[in-house]
Coordinates of C-alpha atoms and ligand atoms in Angstrom, one line a residue:
M1 CA -12.6 -13.6 -3.2
D2 CA -15.7 -12.0 -1.6
P3 CA -15.3 -8.3 -0.9
D4 CA -15.9 -8.8 2.8
W5 CA -13.6 -11.9 3.1
L6 CA -11.0 -11.8 5.8
P7 CA -7.8 -13.6 4.8
F8 CA -6.0 -15.8 7.3
H9 CA -3.5 -14.2 9.7
P10 CA -0.3 -13.4 7.8
S11 CA 2.1 -14.1 10.6
P12 CA 0.6 -16.1 13.5
S13 CA 2.6 -15.9 16.8
K14 CA 4.6 -18.8 18.2
P15 CA 2.3 -20.5 20.8
A16 CA 3.5 -20.5 24.4
F17 CA 2.0 -23.9 24.8
R18 CA 4.0 -26.7 23.2
P19 CA 1.8 -29.4 21.8
P20 CA 2.8 -33.0 22.8
A21 CA 4.9 -35.0 20.3
G22 CA 2.7 -36.2 17.4
A23 CA 0.0 -33.6 17.8
V24 CA -2.7 -33.5 15.2
D25 CA -4.6 -30.4 14.0
A26 CA -7.8 -32.3 13.3
H27 CA -9.9 -29.6 11.6
C28 CA -8.4 -27.4 8.9
H29 CA -9.1 -26.8 5.2
V30 CA -7.4 -25.9 1.9
F31 CA -8.9 -23.5 -0.5
G32 CA -7.8 -23.9 -4.1
P33 CA -5.5 -22.4 -5.3
E34 CA -8.4 -21.4 -7.5
A35 CA -6.3 -21.3 -10.7
Q36 CA -5.5 -25.0 -10.2
F37 CA -8.6 -26.2 -8.3
P38 CA -11.6 -24.0 -9.2
F39 CA -14.2 -23.4 -6.6
A40 CA -17.6 -25.1 -7.1
P41 CA -20.2 -23.3 -9.2
G42 CA -22.9 -23.6 -6.5
R43 CA -20.8 -22.3 -3.6
K44 CA -22.1 -19.9 -1.0
Y45 CA -18.8 -18.0 -0.6
T46 CA -15.6 -17.4 -2.5
P47 CA -12.6 -17.4 -0.2
C48 CA -9.0 -16.4 -0.6
D49 CA -6.6 -19.1 -1.8
A50 CA -5.1 -21.2 1.1
S51 CA -2.8 -23.8 -0.3
R52 CA -1.5 -27.1 1.1
D53 CA 2.0 -25.7 1.4
Q54 CA 0.8 -22.8 3.5
L55 CA -1.1 -25.3 5.6
F56 CA 1.9 -27.5 6.1
A57 CA 4.1 -24.4 7.0
L58 CA 1.6 -23.4 9.6
R59 CA 1.5 -27.0 11.0
D60 CA 5.3 -26.8 11.5
H61 CA 5.2 -23.3 12.9
L62 CA 2.6 -24.3 15.5
G63 CA 4.5 -27.4 16.6
F64 CA 2.0 -30.0 15.2
E65 CA 2.9 -33.1 13.2
R66 CA -0.2 -34.0 11.3
N67 CA -3.4 -32.5 9.8
V68 CA -6.9 -33.7 9.2
I69 CA -8.1 -31.7 6.2
V70 CA -11.9 -31.3 6.0
Q71 CA -13.5 -30.6 2.6
A72 CA -14.8 -27.1 2.6
T73 CA -18.2 -26.3 1.1
C74 CA -16.7 -23.8 -1.4
H75 CA -15.3 -26.9 -3.2
G76 CA -18.6 -28.8 -3.2
N77 CA -18.2 -32.5 -3.9
D78 CA -15.1 -31.8 -6.0
N79 CA -12.4 -33.2 -3.7
R80 CA -9.4 -32.6 -5.9
A81 CA -7.7 -29.9 -3.8
L82 CA -8.2 -32.1 -0.7
I83 CA -6.7 -35.2 -2.4
D84 CA -3.8 -33.2 -3.8
A85 CA -3.0 -32.0 -0.3
L86 CA -3.2 -35.5 1.1
T87 CA -1.0 -37.0 -1.5
H88 CA 1.6 -34.4 -1.0
S89 CA 1.7 -34.7 2.8
N90 CA 4.1 -37.6 3.2
G91 CA 1.4 -39.5 5.0
R92 CA 1.0 -36.7 7.5
A93 CA -2.5 -35.7 6.5
R94 CA -5.8 -37.5 6.4
G95 CA -9.0 -36.2 4.9
V96 CA -12.8 -35.8 5.3
A97 CA -14.4 -35.6 1.9
S98 CA -17.8 -34.6 0.6
V99 CA -19.4 -37.2 -1.6
A100 CA -22.5 -37.3 -3.7
R101 CA -25.0 -40.2 -3.9
G102 CA -23.7 -41.3 -7.2
V103 CA -20.1 -41.8 -6.1
S104 CA -18.7 -45.1 -7.4
D105 CA -17.0 -47.8 -5.3
A106 CA -13.8 -47.3 -7.3
E107 CA -13.8 -43.5 -6.4
L108 CA -14.3 -44.3 -2.8
R109 CA -11.4 -46.8 -2.8
E110 CA -9.2 -44.2 -4.5
M111 CA -10.1 -41.6 -1.9
H112 CA -9.4 -44.1 0.8
A113 CA -6.0 -44.9 -0.7
A114 CA -5.2 -41.1 -0.7
G115 CA -6.1 -40.9 3.0
V116 CA -9.8 -40.0 3.2
R117 CA -11.4 -41.5 6.4
G118 CA -14.7 -39.7 6.5
T119 CA -17.4 -37.8 4.8
R120 CA -19.1 -34.6 5.9
F121 CA -22.8 -33.8 6.2
N122 CA -23.4 -30.1 6.5
F123 CA -26.7 -28.8 7.9
V124 CA -25.7 -25.1 8.2
R125 CA -28.1 -23.4 5.9
R126 CA -25.9 -20.4 5.0
L127 CA -23.3 -22.9 3.7
V128 CA -25.2 -25.5 1.8
D129 CA -28.5 -26.3 0.1
F130 CA -30.7 -28.9 1.7
T131 CA -30.0 -32.6 1.0
P132 CA -32.7 -35.1 1.8
R133 CA -32.0 -37.3 4.7
E134 CA -32.5 -40.5 2.7
V135 CA -29.7 -39.5 0.4
L136 CA -27.4 -38.9 3.3
A137 CA -28.4 -42.1 4.9
E138 CA -27.6 -43.9 1.7
I139 CA -24.2 -42.3 1.5
A140 CA -23.5 -43.3 5.2
Q141 CA -24.3 -46.9 4.3
R142 CA -21.9 -46.7 1.3
I143 CA -19.0 -45.4 3.3
A144 CA -19.5 -47.5 6.5
P145 CA -17.8 -50.7 5.1
L146 CA -14.6 -48.6 4.5
G147 CA -14.4 -47.9 8.2
W148 CA -15.1 -44.2 7.5
H149 CA -17.0 -41.9 9.9
V150 CA -19.5 -39.1 9.3
V151 CA -18.7 -35.6 10.3
V152 CA -21.8 -33.4 11.0
Y153 CA -22.0 -29.7 11.1
F154 CA -25.1 -28.0 12.5
E155 CA -26.4 -25.2 14.7
A156 CA -27.5 -26.1 18.3
Q157 CA -31.1 -25.1 17.7
D158 CA -31.4 -27.7 15.0
L159 CA -30.2 -30.7 17.2
P160 CA -33.7 -31.8 18.3
E161 CA -34.9 -32.1 14.7
L162 CA -31.6 -33.9 13.7
W163 CA -31.5 -36.2 16.7
D164 CA -33.2 -39.2 15.1
F165 CA -31.1 -39.0 12.0
F166 CA -27.8 -38.7 13.8
T167 CA -28.5 -41.5 16.3
A168 CA -29.4 -43.9 13.4
L169 CA -26.1 -43.4 11.6
P170 CA -24.2 -46.7 11.4
T171 CA -20.7 -45.1 11.8
T172 CA -18.8 -43.0 14.3
V173 CA -20.3 -39.5 14.2
V174 CA -18.0 -36.5 14.7
V175 CA -19.7 -33.3 15.5
D176 CA -18.0 -30.1 14.4
H177 CA -17.4 -27.3 16.9
M178 CA -19.4 -28.8 19.8
G179 CA -22.6 -28.5 17.8
R180 CA -22.3 -24.7 17.8
P181 CA -23.7 -23.9 21.2
D182 CA -25.0 -20.4 22.0
V183 CA -22.4 -19.7 24.7
T184 CA -24.4 -16.8 26.1
R185 CA -26.8 -19.5 27.5
P186 CA -25.9 -21.3 30.7
L187 CA -23.5 -24.2 30.6
D188 CA -25.9 -26.2 32.6
G189 CA -29.0 -25.1 30.6
P190 CA -31.2 -27.3 28.4
E191 CA -29.5 -26.5 25.1
F192 CA -26.0 -27.8 26.0
A193 CA -27.5 -30.5 28.2
L194 CA -29.1 -32.0 25.1
F195 CA -25.7 -32.1 23.4
L196 CA -24.1 -33.7 26.4
R197 CA -26.9 -36.2 26.4
L198 CA -26.3 -37.1 22.8
M199 CA -22.7 -37.9 23.6
R200 CA -23.5 -39.7 26.9
E201 CA -26.2 -41.9 25.4
H202 CA -24.4 -42.6 22.1
G203 CA -20.8 -43.9 22.5
N204 CA -20.2 -43.5 18.8
V205 CA -20.6 -39.7 18.9
W206 CA -17.4 -37.6 19.2
S207 CA -17.0 -33.8 19.3
K208 CA -14.5 -31.3 18.0
V209 CA -13.9 -28.8 20.7
S210 CA -12.6 -26.3 18.1
C211 CA -13.6 -22.8 16.9
P212 CA -13.9 -20.7 20.1
E213 CA -13.3 -17.7 17.7
R214 CA -16.6 -18.6 15.9
L215 CA -18.7 -19.2 19.0
S216 CA -17.3 -16.5 21.3
K217 CA -19.2 -13.3 22.1
S218 CA -16.5 -12.1 24.5
G219 CA -13.9 -12.4 21.7
P220 CA -10.1 -12.6 21.5
P221 CA -7.6 -13.2 22.8
G222 CA -9.0 -15.6 25.4
Y223 CA -12.5 -16.5 24.1
D224 CA -13.2 -16.9 27.8
D225 CA -16.9 -17.5 27.4
V226 CA -16.3 -20.7 25.3
V227 CA -13.8 -22.2 27.7
P228 CA -16.3 -23.8 30.1
F229 CA -18.2 -25.5 27.3
A230 CA -15.1 -27.1 25.7
R231 CA -13.7 -28.0 29.1
R232 CA -16.9 -29.8 30.1
L233 CA -16.7 -31.9 27.0
V234 CA -13.0 -32.7 27.3
E235 CA -13.4 -33.7 31.0
T236 CA -16.5 -35.7 30.5
F237 CA -15.6 -37.5 27.3
P238 CA -11.8 -37.4 27.2
E239 CA -11.6 -40.3 24.7
R240 CA -14.0 -38.8 22.2
V241 CA -12.8 -35.2 21.6
L242 CA -10.7 -33.7 18.9
W243 CA -9.2 -30.3 18.3
G244 CA -8.3 -28.3 15.3
T245 CA -7.3 -24.8 14.3
D246 CA -10.0 -24.4 11.6
W247 CA -7.3 -22.6 9.5
P248 CA -7.9 -20.7 7.2
H249 CA -11.1 -19.8 9.1
P250 CA -13.8 -19.5 6.5
N251 CA -16.5 -16.8 6.9
M252 CA -15.0 -15.2 10.0
K253 CA -16.4 -11.7 9.9
S254 CA -15.7 -10.2 13.4
H255 CA -11.9 -10.7 13.4
M256 CA -9.2 -13.1 12.1
P257 CA -7.7 -15.2 14.9
D258 CA -4.0 -15.5 15.5
D259 CA -3.4 -19.3 15.2
G260 CA -0.7 -19.2 17.8
K261 CA -3.1 -17.8 20.3
L262 CA -5.6 -20.5 19.3
V263 CA -3.1 -23.2 20.3
D264 CA -2.6 -21.4 23.6
Y265 CA -6.4 -22.0 24.2
V266 CA -5.8 -25.8 24.3
P267 CA -4.3 -26.0 27.9
R268 CA -7.3 -23.9 29.1
I269 CA -9.8 -26.6 28.0
A270 CA -7.5 -29.6 28.5
A271 CA -5.7 -28.8 31.8
T272 CA -3.5 -31.8 32.3
P273 CA -0.8 -33.4 30.1
E274 CA -2.9 -36.6 30.0
L275 CA -6.0 -34.7 28.7
Q276 CA -3.8 -32.8 26.2
R277 CA -2.3 -36.0 24.9
K278 CA -5.7 -37.7 24.4
L279 CA -7.2 -34.6 22.7
L280 CA -4.3 -33.9 20.4
V281 CA -2.6 -37.3 19.8
D282 CA -4.4 -40.5 21.0
N283 CA -7.9 -39.7 19.8
P284 CA -7.1 -38.4 16.3
M285 CA -4.5 -41.1 15.8
R286 CA -7.1 -43.8 16.7
L287 CA -9.7 -42.3 14.4
Y288 CA -7.6 -41.4 11.4
W289 CA -4.4 -43.4 11.4
A290 CA -5.3 -46.7 13.1
Ligands
0GY301 C1 -15.7 -24.5 9.4 C2 -16.8 -23.6 9.4 C3 -17.4 -23.0 8.4 C4 -17.3 -23.3 7.0 C5 -17.1 -24.5 6.5 O1 -16.9 -26.0 4.8 C6 -17.1 -24.8 5.1 O2 -17.4 -24.0 4.3 O3 -16.8 -25.5 7.3 C7 -18.3 -21.9 8.7 O4 -18.6 -21.0 7.9 O5 -18.9 -21.9 9.9 O6 -15.8 -25.6 10.0 O7 -14.7 -24.3 8.8

């Protein structure tokens, strides 16, 4: 593991907020274990091991029933650790894989059978090398007939340049972490307005309202500066938002969040039981288990 790597919290607190029955942690990862599932040669970071059994124990501890496991960039396009986790979840996990242009139909069908329902396109430069848009567009065409969606991860300042590509995608498009807004800028300023416009004008675009710990400048425990941004999305687009812990929190450098406290953030961004049920149960179930 990298010398400055922060391992996940060893003993997260029990959240005060009790998630509704059937709640889904819709953004989390597994790392390795490296001895069994080596990290990709071209990776940009080397994390600690974070196994499926540790993930499932956390799920139970936090009061969740299901996980959506997102392929992390440290595993590149080698989805074996992800598939292993899905096939050992008793149907309680779905996945988002990373696939290359050359993926075969048989491989896609196998992944689908294991529980994969999406592929991830990453535009964050510190995490991945550039992939030409036409390659990604071709992959999107390949996965669309399976009913999969595309998860996109990018920084807010890159949205103008990515807009045409995103809005031409033929699938549901799920944006990671609210498109990473700079939360020191005004909630009603032009940057976040552009993201709201993307969702308003394109009914196939969803957003994860996860990762306050990554976006916050005010920091834990409350991540108060991120709350208004997430709340705005949850209240404006209650049917198209998802939430996840982001365990085991890759590349956190400032601090390692207590996952129990992250769960306690949910009622601050989804204030009513109805909004909480949509965010944690109805929306992820529709997208991943329907
Ligand atoms: C996240 C965020 C990050 C990393 C990855 O796949 C990844 O490596 O997603 C990050 O470093 O911001 O969603 O987990």
